[in-house]
mmCIF file of C-alpha atoms in Angstrom:
data_model
loop_
_atom_site.group_PDB
_atom_site.id
_atom_site.type_symbol
_atom_site.label_atom_id
_atom_site.label_comp_id
_atom_site.label_asym_id
_atom_site.label_seq_id
_atom_site.Cartn_x
_atom_site.Cartn_y
_atom_site.Cartn_z
ATOM 1 C CA MET A 118 0.590 22.666 120.175
ATOM 2 C CA THR A 119 2.643 25.110 121.339
ATOM 3 C CA ASP A 120 5.913 23.604 120.859
ATOM 4 C CA ALA A 121 5.287 22.631 116.751
ATOM 5 C CA PRO A 122 5.685 26.646 115.762
ATOM 6 C CA PHE A 123 9.429 26.698 117.428
ATOM 7 C CA PRO A 124 11.108 24.392 115.025
ATOM 8 C CA ASN A 125 9.226 25.713 112.414
ATOM 9 C CA ARG A 126 10.775 29.220 113.587
ATOM 10 C CA LEU A 127 14.402 27.838 114.294
ATOM 11 C CA ASP A 128 13.989 26.562 110.641
ATOM 12 C CA ARG A 129 13.275 29.936 109.141
ATOM 13 C CA ILE A 130 15.670 31.255 111.394
ATOM 14 C CA GLU A 131 18.673 28.412 110.303
ATOM 15 C CA GLN A 132 17.133 28.820 106.006
ATOM 16 C CA ILE A 133 17.871 32.849 107.029
ATOM 17 C CA ILE A 134 21.066 32.609 107.915
ATOM 18 C CA LEU A 135 22.144 30.207 105.493
ATOM 19 C CA GLY A 136 20.771 32.778 102.895
ATOM 20 C CA VAL A 137 22.384 35.360 104.736
ATOM 21 C CA ALA A 138 25.420 33.340 104.560
ATOM 22 C CA GLU A 139 25.622 32.287 100.357
ATOM 23 C CA ARG A 140 25.104 36.406 100.294
ATOM 24 C CA GLN A 141 27.768 37.534 102.053
ATOM 25 C CA ALA A 142 30.002 34.565 100.078
ATOM 26 C CA ASN A 143 28.526 35.975 96.664
ATOM 27 C CA THR A 144 29.814 39.222 97.703
ATOM 28 C CA GLN A 145 33.035 38.041 99.102
ATOM 29 C CA ALA A 146 33.211 36.373 95.436
ATOM 30 C CA GLN A 147 32.597 40.025 93.780
ATOM 31 C CA LEU A 148 34.558 42.021 96.086
ATOM 32 C CA ASP A 149 37.516 39.583 95.314
ATOM 33 C CA VAL A 150 37.044 40.196 91.515
ATOM 34 C CA LEU A 151 36.560 43.975 91.861
ATOM 35 C CA SER A 152 40.231 44.046 93.281
ATOM 36 C CA GLN A 153 41.222 42.263 91.158
ATOM 37 C CA GLU A 154 39.640 44.475 88.747
ATOM 38 C CA MET A 155 40.488 47.580 90.623
ATOM 39 C CA ARG A 156 44.633 46.061 91.034
ATOM 40 C CA GLU A 157 44.758 45.800 86.809
ATOM 41 C CA LEU A 158 43.024 48.883 86.595
ATOM 42 C CA THR A 159 45.575 50.523 88.446
ATOM 43 C CA SER A 160 48.240 48.808 86.862
ATOM 44 C CA ASN A 161 47.077 50.123 83.907
ATOM 45 C CA VAL A 162 47.304 53.570 84.944
ATOM 46 C CA ASP A 163 50.471 53.957 86.214
ATOM 47 C CA ARG A 164 51.479 52.452 83.122
ATOM 48 C CA VAL A 165 49.920 54.867 81.046
ATOM 49 C CA LEU A 166 51.127 57.585 83.387
ATOM 50 C CA GLY A 167 54.431 56.308 83.091
ATOM 51 C CA ARG A 168 54.427 56.063 79.755
ATOM 52 C CA GLY A 169 53.307 59.620 80.064
ATOM 53 C CA ALA A 170 56.086 61.413 81.165
ATOM 54 C CA ILE A 171 58.158 59.305 79.330
ATOM 55 C CA LEU A 172 56.614 60.962 76.025
ATOM 56 C CA ASP A 173 56.862 64.404 78.277
ATOM 57 C CA ASP A 174 60.269 64.514 78.736
ATOM 58 C CA VAL A 175 61.006 63.064 74.992
ATOM 59 C CA LEU A 176 58.704 66.221 74.036
ATOM 60 C CA LEU A 177 60.697 68.347 75.647
ATOM 61 C CA GLU A 178 64.103 67.165 74.238
ATOM 62 C CA LEU A 179 62.524 67.344 70.737
ATOM 63 C CA ARG A 180 61.566 70.754 71.518
ATOM 64 C CA ASP A 181 64.607 72.092 72.817
ATOM 65 C CA SER A 182 66.180 70.005 69.937
ATOM 66 C CA HIS A 183 64.347 71.496 67.354
ATOM 67 C CA GLU A 184 64.537 74.943 68.930
ATOM 68 C CA GLN A 185 68.361 74.278 68.665
ATOM 69 C CA HIS A 186 68.839 73.329 65.231
ATOM 70 C CA GLN A 187 66.413 76.178 64.298
ATOM 71 C CA ARG A 188 69.204 78.572 65.676
ATOM 72 C CA ASN A 189 71.531 76.583 64.144
ATOM 73 C CA PHE A 190 70.056 76.656 60.801
ATOM 74 C CA GLU A 191 69.676 80.578 60.826
ATOM 75 C CA SER A 192 73.522 80.941 61.505
ATOM 76 C CA HIS A 193 73.934 79.021 58.941
ATOM 77 C CA GLN A 194 71.633 81.304 56.849
ATOM 78 C CA GLN A 195 72.965 84.573 57.591
ATOM 79 C CA GLN A 196 76.861 83.104 57.445
ATOM 80 C CA ALA A 197 75.823 81.649 53.730
ATOM 81 C CA GLU A 198 74.535 85.283 53.422
ATOM 82 C CA GLU A 199 77.324 86.782 54.291
ATOM 83 C CA HIS A 200 79.700 84.739 52.565
ATOM 84 C CA LEU A 201 77.651 85.310 49.025
ATOM 85 C CA GLN A 202 77.980 89.638 50.091
ATOM 86 C CA ALA A 203 81.828 88.648 50.913
ATOM 87 C CA PHE A 204 81.408 86.660 47.204
ATOM 88 C CA LYS A 205 79.543 89.475 44.831
ATOM 89 C CA GLU A 206 82.044 92.192 46.564
ATOM 90 C CA HIS A 207 85.157 90.429 45.564
ATOM 91 C CA GLN A 208 84.098 89.972 42.077
ATOM 92 C CA ARG A 209 82.763 93.610 42.027
ATOM 93 C CA THR A 210 86.380 94.382 43.290
ATOM 94 C CA THR A 211 87.971 91.949 40.370
ATOM 95 C CA ASN A 212 85.845 92.950 38.004
ATOM 96 C CA ALA A 213 87.109 96.695 38.652
ATOM 97 C CA ALA A 214 90.644 95.136 38.593
ATOM 98 C CA LEU A 215 90.526 93.348 35.468
ATOM 99 C CA GLN A 216 88.569 96.430 33.561
ATOM 100 C CA SER A 217 91.706 98.570 35.195
ATOM 101 C CA LEU A 218 94.021 95.918 33.536
ATOM 102 C CA GLU A 219 92.200 96.381 30.542
ATOM 103 C CA SER A 220 92.468 99.765 30.045
ATOM 104 C CA ILE A 221 96.308 99.791 30.887
ATOM 105 C CA LEU A 222 97.068 97.303 28.088
ATOM 106 C CA LEU A 223 94.971 99.301 25.508
ATOM 107 C CA GLN A 224 96.564 102.205 26.547
ATOM 108 C CA LEU A 225 100.022 100.183 26.526
ATOM 109 C CA ILE A 226 99.529 98.942 22.983
ATOM 110 C CA ARG A 227 98.294 102.318 21.542
ATOM 111 C CA ASN A 228 100.875 103.644 22.498
ATOM 112 C CA ASN A 229 103.545 101.043 20.870
ATOM 113 C CA SER A 230 101.474 101.275 17.777
#
């Protein structure tokens, strides 16, 4: 009778070992899935960070380009204002010269009459 509990104990130990092995296999499968998901997540993060770096570079180039265009616009605007002032000055001197010529012409007409 003393031998009867021994096989039951071996059966229980075997069942426990089989249960541990099954849980270990399940845990390994879950670890494999998690590892794959982690690799995919890392890949996605790398892609996003890479794109972010590219977008940062593009943004800096756009900012530089915008600033250059702004400076060019201001320069052209200043030049346009200078040309307008020069045109107005030429118009004034031309009008003054025309008035002077008109006065001379009127005097010549009066003197010839």
